[in-house]
Structure formats: structure tokens, C-alpha cells
Coordinates of C-alpha atoms and ligand atoms in Angstrom, one line a residue:
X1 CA -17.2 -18.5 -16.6
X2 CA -14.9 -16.2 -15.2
X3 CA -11.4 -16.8 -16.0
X4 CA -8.9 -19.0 -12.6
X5 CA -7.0 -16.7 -10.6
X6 CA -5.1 -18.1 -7.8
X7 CA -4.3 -15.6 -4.9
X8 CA -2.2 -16.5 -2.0
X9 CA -3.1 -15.0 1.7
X10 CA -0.7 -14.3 4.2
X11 CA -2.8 -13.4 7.6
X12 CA 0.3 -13.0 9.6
X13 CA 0.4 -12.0 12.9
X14 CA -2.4 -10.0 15.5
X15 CA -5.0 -8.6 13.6
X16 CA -3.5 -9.7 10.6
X17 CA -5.4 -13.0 11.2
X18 CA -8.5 -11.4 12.5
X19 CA -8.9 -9.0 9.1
X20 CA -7.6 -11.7 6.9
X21 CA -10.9 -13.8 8.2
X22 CA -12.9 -11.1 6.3
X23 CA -10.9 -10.7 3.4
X24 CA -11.6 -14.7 2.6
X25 CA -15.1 -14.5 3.8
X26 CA -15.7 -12.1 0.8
X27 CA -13.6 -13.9 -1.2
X28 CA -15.4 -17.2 -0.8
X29 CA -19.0 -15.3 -1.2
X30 CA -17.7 -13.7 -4.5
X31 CA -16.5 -17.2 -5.9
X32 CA -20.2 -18.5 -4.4
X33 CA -21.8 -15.8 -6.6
X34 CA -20.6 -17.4 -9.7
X35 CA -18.6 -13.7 -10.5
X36 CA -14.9 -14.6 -9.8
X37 CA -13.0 -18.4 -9.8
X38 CA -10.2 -17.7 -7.5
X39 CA -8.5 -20.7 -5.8
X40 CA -6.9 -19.1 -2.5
X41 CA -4.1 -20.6 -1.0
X42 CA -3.2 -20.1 2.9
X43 CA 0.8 -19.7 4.2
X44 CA 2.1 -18.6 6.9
X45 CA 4.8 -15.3 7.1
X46 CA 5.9 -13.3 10.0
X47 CA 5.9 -14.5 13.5
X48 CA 3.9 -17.1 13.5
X49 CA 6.3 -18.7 10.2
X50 CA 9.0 -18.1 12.8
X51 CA 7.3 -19.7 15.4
X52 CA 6.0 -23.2 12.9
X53 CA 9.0 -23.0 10.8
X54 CA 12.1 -21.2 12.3
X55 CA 11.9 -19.0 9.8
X56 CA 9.9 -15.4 9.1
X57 CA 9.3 -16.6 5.6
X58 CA 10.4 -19.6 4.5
X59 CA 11.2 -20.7 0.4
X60 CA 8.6 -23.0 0.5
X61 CA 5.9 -20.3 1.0
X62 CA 7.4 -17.8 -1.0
X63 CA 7.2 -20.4 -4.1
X64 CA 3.4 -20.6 -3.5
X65 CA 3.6 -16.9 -3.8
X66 CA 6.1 -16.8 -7.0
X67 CA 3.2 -18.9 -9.0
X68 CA 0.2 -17.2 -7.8
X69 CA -1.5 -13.8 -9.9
X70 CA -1.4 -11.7 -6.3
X71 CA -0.4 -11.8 -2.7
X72 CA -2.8 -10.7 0.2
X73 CA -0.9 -10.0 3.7
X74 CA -2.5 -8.8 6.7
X75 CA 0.5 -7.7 9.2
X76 CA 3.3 -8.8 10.3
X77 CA 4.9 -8.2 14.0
X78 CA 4.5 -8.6 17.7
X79 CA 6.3 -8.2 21.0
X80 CA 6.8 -11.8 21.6
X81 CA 9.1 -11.9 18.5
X82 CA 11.1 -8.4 20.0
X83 CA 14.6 -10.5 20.9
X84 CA 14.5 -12.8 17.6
X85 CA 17.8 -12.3 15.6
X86 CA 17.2 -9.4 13.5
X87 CA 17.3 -11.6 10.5
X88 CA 14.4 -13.8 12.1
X89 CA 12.3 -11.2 12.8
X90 CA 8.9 -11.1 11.5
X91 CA 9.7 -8.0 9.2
X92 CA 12.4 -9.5 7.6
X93 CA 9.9 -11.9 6.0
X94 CA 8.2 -9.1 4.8
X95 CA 11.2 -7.4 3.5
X96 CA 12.5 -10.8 1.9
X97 CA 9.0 -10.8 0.1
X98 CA 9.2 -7.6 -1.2
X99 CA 13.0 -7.9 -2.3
X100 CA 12.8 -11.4 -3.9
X101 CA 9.4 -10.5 -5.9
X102 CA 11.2 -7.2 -7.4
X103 CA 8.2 -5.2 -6.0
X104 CA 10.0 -1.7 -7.1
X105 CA 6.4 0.2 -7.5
X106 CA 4.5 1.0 -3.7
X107 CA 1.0 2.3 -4.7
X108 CA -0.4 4.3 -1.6
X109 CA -3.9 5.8 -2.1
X110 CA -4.8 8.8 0.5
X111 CA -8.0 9.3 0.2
X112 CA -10.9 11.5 2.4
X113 CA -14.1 9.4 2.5
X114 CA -17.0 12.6 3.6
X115 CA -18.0 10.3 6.4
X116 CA -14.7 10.3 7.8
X117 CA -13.4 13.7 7.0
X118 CA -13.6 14.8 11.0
X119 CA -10.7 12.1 11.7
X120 CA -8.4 14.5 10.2
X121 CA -6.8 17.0 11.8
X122 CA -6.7 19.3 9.2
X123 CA -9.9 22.1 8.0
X124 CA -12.4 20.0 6.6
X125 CA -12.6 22.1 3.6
X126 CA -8.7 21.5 2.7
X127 CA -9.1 17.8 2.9
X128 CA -12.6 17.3 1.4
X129 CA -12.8 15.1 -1.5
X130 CA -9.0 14.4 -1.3
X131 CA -7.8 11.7 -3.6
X132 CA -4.3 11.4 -3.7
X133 CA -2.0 8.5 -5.1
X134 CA 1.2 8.3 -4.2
X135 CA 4.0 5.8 -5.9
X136 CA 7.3 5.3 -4.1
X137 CA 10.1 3.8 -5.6
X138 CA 11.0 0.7 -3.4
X139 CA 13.7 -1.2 -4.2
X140 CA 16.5 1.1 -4.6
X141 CA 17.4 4.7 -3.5
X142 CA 19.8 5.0 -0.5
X143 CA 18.0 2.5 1.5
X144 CA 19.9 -0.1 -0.6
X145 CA 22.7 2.1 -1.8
X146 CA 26.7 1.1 -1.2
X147 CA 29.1 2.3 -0.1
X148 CA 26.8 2.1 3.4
X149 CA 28.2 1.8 7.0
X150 CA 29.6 2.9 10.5
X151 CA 33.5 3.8 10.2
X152 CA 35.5 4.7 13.0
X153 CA 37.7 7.6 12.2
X154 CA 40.1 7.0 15.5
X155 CA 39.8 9.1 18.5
X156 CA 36.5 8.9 19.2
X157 CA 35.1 10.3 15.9
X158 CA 32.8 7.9 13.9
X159 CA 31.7 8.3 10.0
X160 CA 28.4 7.1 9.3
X161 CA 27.3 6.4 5.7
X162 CA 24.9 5.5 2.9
X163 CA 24.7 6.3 -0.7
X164 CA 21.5 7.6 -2.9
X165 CA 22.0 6.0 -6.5
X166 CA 19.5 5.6 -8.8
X167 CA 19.9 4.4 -12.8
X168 CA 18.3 5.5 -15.6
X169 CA 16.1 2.6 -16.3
X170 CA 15.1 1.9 -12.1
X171 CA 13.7 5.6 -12.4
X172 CA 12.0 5.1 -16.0
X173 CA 10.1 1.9 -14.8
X174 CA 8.7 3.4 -11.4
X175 CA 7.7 6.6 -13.6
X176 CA 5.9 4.3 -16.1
X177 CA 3.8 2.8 -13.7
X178 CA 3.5 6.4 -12.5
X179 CA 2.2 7.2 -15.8
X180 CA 0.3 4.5 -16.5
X181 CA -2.0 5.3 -13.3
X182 CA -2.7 9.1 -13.9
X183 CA -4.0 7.9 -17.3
X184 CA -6.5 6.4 -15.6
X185 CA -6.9 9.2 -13.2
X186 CA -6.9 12.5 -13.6
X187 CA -3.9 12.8 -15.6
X188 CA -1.6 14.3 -14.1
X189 CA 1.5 13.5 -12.2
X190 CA 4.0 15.2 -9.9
X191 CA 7.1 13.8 -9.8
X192 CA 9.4 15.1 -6.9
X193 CA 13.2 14.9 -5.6
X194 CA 16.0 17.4 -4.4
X195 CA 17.3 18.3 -8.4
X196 CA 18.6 21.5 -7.0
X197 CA 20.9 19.9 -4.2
X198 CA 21.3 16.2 -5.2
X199 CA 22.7 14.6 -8.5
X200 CA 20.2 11.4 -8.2
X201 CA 17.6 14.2 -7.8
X202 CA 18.7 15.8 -11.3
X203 CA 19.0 12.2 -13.2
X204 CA 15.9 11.8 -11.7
X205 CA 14.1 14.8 -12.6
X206 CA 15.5 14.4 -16.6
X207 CA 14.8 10.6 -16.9
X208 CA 10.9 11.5 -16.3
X209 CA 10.9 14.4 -18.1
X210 CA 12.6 12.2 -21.1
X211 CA 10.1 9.5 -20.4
X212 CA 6.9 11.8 -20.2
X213 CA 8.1 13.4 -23.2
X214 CA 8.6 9.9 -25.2
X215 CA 5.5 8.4 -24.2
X216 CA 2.9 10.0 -21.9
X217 CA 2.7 13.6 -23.9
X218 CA -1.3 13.5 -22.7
X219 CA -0.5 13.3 -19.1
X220 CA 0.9 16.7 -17.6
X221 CA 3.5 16.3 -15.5
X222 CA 5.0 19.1 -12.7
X223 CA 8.7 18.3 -10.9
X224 CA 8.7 19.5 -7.6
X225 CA 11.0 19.5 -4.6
X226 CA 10.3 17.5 -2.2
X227 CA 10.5 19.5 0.3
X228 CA 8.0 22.0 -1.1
X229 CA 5.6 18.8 -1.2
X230 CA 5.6 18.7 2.1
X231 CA 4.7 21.9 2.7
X232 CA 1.7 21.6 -0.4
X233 CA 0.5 18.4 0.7
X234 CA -0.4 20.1 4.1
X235 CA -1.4 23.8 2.7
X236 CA -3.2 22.4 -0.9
X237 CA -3.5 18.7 -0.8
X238 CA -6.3 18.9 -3.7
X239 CA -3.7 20.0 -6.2
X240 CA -2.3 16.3 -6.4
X241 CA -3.3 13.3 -8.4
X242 CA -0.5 11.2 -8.5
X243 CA 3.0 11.6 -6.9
X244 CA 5.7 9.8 -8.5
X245 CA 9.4 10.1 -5.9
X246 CA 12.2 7.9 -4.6
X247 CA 12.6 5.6 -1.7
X248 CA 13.4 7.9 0.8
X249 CA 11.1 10.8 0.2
X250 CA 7.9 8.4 -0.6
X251 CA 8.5 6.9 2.7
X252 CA 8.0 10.5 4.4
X253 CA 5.7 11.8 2.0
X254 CA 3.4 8.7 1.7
X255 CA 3.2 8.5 5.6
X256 CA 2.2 12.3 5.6
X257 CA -0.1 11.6 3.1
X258 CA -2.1 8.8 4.7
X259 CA -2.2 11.2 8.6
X260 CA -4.3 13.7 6.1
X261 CA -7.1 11.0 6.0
X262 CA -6.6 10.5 9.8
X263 CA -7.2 6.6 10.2
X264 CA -4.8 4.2 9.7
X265 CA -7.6 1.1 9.8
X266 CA -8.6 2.5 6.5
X267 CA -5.6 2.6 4.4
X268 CA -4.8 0.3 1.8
X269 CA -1.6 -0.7 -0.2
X270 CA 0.1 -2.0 -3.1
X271 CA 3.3 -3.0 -4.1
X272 CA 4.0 -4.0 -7.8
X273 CA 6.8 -5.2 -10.1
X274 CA 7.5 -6.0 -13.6
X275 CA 4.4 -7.0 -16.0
X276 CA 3.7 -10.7 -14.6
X277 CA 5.2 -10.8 -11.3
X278 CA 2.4 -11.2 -8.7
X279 CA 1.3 -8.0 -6.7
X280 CA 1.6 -8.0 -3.1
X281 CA -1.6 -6.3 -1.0
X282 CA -1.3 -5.2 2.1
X283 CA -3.2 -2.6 4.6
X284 CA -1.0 -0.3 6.0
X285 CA -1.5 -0.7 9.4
X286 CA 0.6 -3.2 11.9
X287 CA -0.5 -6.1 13.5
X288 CA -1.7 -3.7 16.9
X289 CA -1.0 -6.0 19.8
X290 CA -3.2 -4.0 21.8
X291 CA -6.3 -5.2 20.3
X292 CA -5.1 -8.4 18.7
X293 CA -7.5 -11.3 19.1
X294 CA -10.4 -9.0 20.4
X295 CA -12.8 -8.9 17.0
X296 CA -12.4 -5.1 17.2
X297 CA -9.7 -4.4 14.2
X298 CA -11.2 -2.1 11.2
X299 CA -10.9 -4.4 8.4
X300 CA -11.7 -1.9 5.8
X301 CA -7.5 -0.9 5.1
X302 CA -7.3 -5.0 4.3
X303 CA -10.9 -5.0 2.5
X304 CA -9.6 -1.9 0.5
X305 CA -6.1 -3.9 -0.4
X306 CA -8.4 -6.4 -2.1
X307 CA -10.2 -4.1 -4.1
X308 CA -7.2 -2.8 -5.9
X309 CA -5.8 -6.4 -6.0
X310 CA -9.5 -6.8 -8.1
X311 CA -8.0 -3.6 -10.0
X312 CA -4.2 -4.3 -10.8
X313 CA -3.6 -7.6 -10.7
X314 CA -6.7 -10.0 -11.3
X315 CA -7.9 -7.6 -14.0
X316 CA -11.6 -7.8 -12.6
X317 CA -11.6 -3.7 -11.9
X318 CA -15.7 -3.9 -11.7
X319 CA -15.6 -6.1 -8.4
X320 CA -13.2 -3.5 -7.2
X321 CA -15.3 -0.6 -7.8
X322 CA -18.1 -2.7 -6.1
X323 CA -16.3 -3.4 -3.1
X324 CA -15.1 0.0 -3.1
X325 CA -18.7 1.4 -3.3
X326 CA -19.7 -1.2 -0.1
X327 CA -16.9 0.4 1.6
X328 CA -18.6 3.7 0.9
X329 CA -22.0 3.2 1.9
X330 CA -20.9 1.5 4.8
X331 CA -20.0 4.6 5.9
X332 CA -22.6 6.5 5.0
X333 CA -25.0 4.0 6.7
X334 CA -22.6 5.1 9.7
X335 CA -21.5 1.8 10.3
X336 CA -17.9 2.0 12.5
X337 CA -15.7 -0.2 14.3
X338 CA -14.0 1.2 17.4
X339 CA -11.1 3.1 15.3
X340 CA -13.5 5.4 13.7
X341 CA -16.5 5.6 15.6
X342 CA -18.3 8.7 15.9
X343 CA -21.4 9.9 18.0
X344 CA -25.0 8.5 16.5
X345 CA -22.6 5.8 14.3
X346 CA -23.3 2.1 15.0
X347 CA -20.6 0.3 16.5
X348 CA -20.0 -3.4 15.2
X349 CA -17.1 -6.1 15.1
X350 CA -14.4 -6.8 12.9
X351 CA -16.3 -10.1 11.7
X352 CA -19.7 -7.4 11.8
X353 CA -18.0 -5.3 9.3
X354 CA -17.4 -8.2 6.7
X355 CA -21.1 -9.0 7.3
X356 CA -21.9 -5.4 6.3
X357 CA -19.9 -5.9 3.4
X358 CA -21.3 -8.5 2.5
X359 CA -24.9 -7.6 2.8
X360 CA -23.9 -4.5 1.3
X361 CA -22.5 -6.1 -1.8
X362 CA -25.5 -8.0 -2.0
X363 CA -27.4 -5.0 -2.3
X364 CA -25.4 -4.5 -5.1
X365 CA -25.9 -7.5 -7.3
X366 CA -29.8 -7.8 -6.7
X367 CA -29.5 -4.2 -8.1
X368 CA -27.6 -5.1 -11.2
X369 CA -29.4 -8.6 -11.8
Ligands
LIG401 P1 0.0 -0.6 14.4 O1 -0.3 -0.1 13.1 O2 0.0 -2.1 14.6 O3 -0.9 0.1 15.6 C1 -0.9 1.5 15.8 C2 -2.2 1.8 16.5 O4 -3.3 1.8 15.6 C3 -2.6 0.8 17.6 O5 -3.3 1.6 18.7 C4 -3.6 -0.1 17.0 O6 -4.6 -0.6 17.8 C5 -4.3 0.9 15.9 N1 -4.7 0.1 14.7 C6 -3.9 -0.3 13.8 N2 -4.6 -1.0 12.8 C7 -5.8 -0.9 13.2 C8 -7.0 -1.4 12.6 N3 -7.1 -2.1 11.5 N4 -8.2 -1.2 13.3 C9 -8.2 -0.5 14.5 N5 -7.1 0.0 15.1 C10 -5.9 -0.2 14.4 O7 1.5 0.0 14.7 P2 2.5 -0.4 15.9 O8 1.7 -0.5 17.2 O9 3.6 0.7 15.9 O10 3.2 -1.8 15.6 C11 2.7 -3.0 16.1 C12 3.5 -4.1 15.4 O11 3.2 -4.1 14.0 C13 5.0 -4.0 15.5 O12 5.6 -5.2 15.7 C14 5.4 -3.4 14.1 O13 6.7 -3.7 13.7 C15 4.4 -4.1 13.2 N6 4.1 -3.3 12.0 C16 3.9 -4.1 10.9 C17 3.6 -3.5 9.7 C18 3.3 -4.4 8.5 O14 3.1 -5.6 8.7 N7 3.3 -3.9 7.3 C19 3.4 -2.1 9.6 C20 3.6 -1.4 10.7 C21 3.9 -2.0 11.9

């Protein structure tokens, strides 16, 4: 028997609830098939919290999420929310989530799928095979930082400012995880900051050099500025396994990172914390109004979110490698939704793609039995 995990889902709002429908539909076949013996709980964040509860995410939800082993959101967001109180909004449920779970470690994979490679708009032999890992630092940098504010110098001259400050042990834990990941990788990490015009980026640069040196000797490690990784990531993406960097420069370089794969439906996420906190799994993508509530979302990004939940939190990494591998063949079957369609490719619904999943991972297990 497969040991209990519990795992909370948070649909959210637009597609959120449309890709979330597939997510527990393979959840509820995997438990069926005897392989996993998760008990799911359903909440409510975003919007629609606001709209049930007053609130984008209220304590009582966020306790369900405290004592589960992982957290699966869809999206979060909407127009009908855009004059809430800033406070109310749905994003600030997300935020709260993030902030009172400690979730300092954002895992975003970019990778090139051969089917796909077209839907980028670079050469397809720069971005073939591309498999890129990128871990942003998410709790601190000078998105937090104090001293932080507007000041009004007199006379019509304002001072805006906010403060980059990093410790020694909030960089060393982000690195380990960092670490930890090429090891099971291809072993190698490139750690980037601005060490030749910024004092955080220096501290930065010699706490993982200290920590490599201390504890992850087998796993080469390369600084870089990162600015030059911007430039690399778009001449020589291939040269990259995993990208450890701060707040600030993960949030540009992860985003650039994901636009070399070219489609956003398709991008998972992961945010982690200390050993034993609950991981919180998430697609990339937003809630997309536009096409909320028509069955047409890709939910592959969410379907993807589950498979490294399988990996790094519920400690079942085979039934993420099998989803992963649906995912895969999927594609090569030249199965599509909407976002990704190509000429000659079938076209099918968001509740179609689960089914292919499904009879995909099927496939699977009648292979193995
Ligand atoms: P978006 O990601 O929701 O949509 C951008 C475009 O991509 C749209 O054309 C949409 O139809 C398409 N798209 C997105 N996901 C798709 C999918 N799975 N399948 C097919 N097409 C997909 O970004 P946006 O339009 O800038 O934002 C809409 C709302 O989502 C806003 O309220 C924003 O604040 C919120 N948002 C939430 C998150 C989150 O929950 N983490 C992230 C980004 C944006």
C-alpha cells in the first residue's frame, strides 16, 4: 500500500478551475489504480475567496494548506476583482501563501519539448533539447528590502527607494536547494548576480562559492553576471543546467527563460521552503479571462506542476516521470489544444487533454503490468 499523502488544491479563478478539473481527474484515476493514497482537499484562494469569504485567502484555508504534504494552485486573478483594495486583491492571497509558508526556493523548469520547438522564436537548432532549471530566491532581495519608499525632497523633487540585502544563511539555503537539484541533473550550476557593481552581489557570489566548496565539491559551479546571462541564455541557452540568482534577477531571467520555449500553457512551477514545509505547485500562466470557462485552456503547465509535486514533495518521482512521459507522447501523437496547435495536429479540449492523459498513462501501466 502506498504510503497517505494529503494534497490540498486551490483551482482559483478562470482557467484556474477549468485546468484544476484535470489535475483531480488524474489524481482520482491514480488513487483508482491502487499506485498513490492521496486524500485531496478542495479551498478556495483568489477571487473567488474574496467573493465567498471577503477575503483573497483566508486563515482557515491556509491551515488546510499548513498540514497538508503539497499545495496545487491553478491561477489566481480577473477583471471583476480590478477595484478591490489592493490588499483584497486576488494576488495578495497568493502572495500571503507564499510569504506565510516561507516558500524562499521558486523552481522554474524551461524546457524545449521537439514537438513544440517551432513555438519559439528563436533557430531551432539553439533551442533544441533545451533543459534549463532555473531557482529564484523568493523571499528576500530588494523586493522585501528596507529602507523602501517614495520621499519628497521639497520643490518638486521626489526620492524613490528600496534596498537589496541578502544574509549569509538566506543565500546558503536557496544555493543548497540549488545544489541539491544539479545533483540530480547534470551537475552543474550557474550561480549569477552583479559581484562587480553590488555588495549583495559579492556576499552573494562568496557565500556559494563557500557553500559549493563545503559540500557540493562534485557539482561544478560557474558565477556569472547577470547581465551576461541574459545575453547567454539567448545566444547559448544549452550551456545551462541549473541557474541559481536572487529575487530580482530570477524574476527577469526566469521569465526570459520560459519565452525560449515559446508557450506559456506548458510551463510548470514550484516553490519550496524549509525540509517539511508543504510545496506549493503552480503553472505559470494566469487565470486568461479571455478564454475562461470555454474548455479551451492547455492544461499541460498545471498537469506538469503535478508531476514535480510527484517529484519533490510526495516522494513518488516514478509517477512523475510517467506523467511526464504522457505529456510527451501526447505531443508526439500531435495532440494540441488551441495555444499550441500546429497544421496536421489534432485539436481537442481542455477536459480532451486530461482524457489523453489519461489514456496515455494507461498505456503506460498495461506496459509495465
Ligand atoms: P495570462 O497568463 O492569464 O494570459 C496571457 C495569454 O495567454 C492570454 O491570451 C491567455 O488566453 C493565454 N493563456 C494563458 N494560459 C493559457 C493556457 N493554459 N492555455 C491556453 N492559453 C493560455 O496573463 P494575463 O492575461 O496577463 O493575466 C490575466 C489575469 O491572471 C490577471 O488578473 C493577472 O493578474 C493574473 N495572473 C495570475 C498569475 C498567477 O495566478 N500565478 C500569473 C500571471 C497572471
Amino acid at each position: 500500500m502506498p504510503s497517505q499523502k494529503t494534497l490540498t488544491l486551490l483551482p482559483g479563478d478562470g482557467i484556474g478551475h477549468e485546468v484544476m478539473a484535470e489535475a483531480k481527474k488524474i489524481l482520482f484515476w491514480l488513487n483508482a489504480q491502487g499506485d498513490t493514497n492521496i486524500t485531496i482537499h478542495e479551498d478556495v484562494i483568489g477571487g473567488t475567496a474574496y467573493d465567498q469569504h471577503g477575503e483573497p485567502l483566508t486563515d482557515a484555508t491556509l491551515a488546510v494548506c499548513r498540514q497538508s504534504d503539497a499545495i496545487l494552485l491553478g491561477a489566481v486573478g480577473g477583471t471583476q476583482w480590478q477595484n478591490v483594495a489592493y490588499d483584497k486583491r486576488p494576488e495578495a492571497g497568493l502572495l500571503k501563501l507564499r510569504k506565510e509558508l516561507g516558500l524562499y526556493a521558486n523552481l522554474r523548469p524551461a524546457i524545449v519539448f521537439d514537438e513544440l520547438i517551432d513555438a519559439s522564436t528563436l533557430k531551432p537548432e539553439i533551442v533544441k533539447g533545451l533543459d534549463i532549471l532555473i531557482v529564484r530566491e523568493l523571499t528576500g532581495g530588494v523586493y522585501f528590502g528596507t529602507p523602501r519608499g517614495i520621499e519628497d525632497l521639497g520643490g518638486g523633487e521626489r526620492r524613490g527607494i528600496n534596498t537589496q540585502v541578502y544574509t549569509t544563511s538566506e543565500i546558503k539555503r536557496v544555493g543548497r536547494v540549488a545544489f541539491e537539484l544539479a545533483r540530480k541533473r547534470k551537475g552543474k550550476v550557474t550561480s549569477c548576480e552583479k559581484a562587480n557593481v553590488m555588495e549583495s552581489g559579492k556576499l552573494w557570489r562568496e557565500d556559494i562559492s563557500a557553500l559549493h566548496h563545503a559540500e557540493f565539491n562534485d557539482v561544478t559551479l560557474e558565477h556569472m553576471y547577470a547581465d551576461n546571462c541574459a545575453m547567454q541564455l539567448l545566444r547559448n541557452p544549452s550551456q545551462f543546467d541549473v541557474i541559481v540568482t536572487d529575487n530580482l534577477f530570477g524574476d527577469i531571467l526566469s521569465d526570459e527563460a520560459a519565452m525560449l520555449t515559446g508557450s506559456l500553457g506548458m510551463l510548470p512551477s514550484a516553490s519550496l521552503g524549509a525540509p517539511g514545509t508543504p510545496g506549493l505547485y503552480e503553472p505559470v500562466h494566469g487565470s486568461a479571462p479571455d478564454i475562461a470557462g470555454q474548455n479551451k485552456a492547455n492544461p499541460m503547465a498545471t498537469l506538469l506542476s503535478l508531476a514535480m509535486c510527484f517529484r519533490f514533495s510526495l516522494e513518488m518521482p516514478s509517477i512523475a516521470d510517467h506523467l511526464e512521459q504522457a505529456v510527451k507522447n501526447i505531443l508526439a501523437a500531435g495532440i494540441r489544444t488551441g495555444d499550441i496547435m500546429a497544421p496536421g495536429c489534432t485539436l481537442v479540449s481542455t477536459s480532451g487533454m486530461g482524457d489523453a492523459v489519461i489514456a496515455e498513462l494507461s498505456k503506460q501501466y498495461m506496459k509495465a503490468a
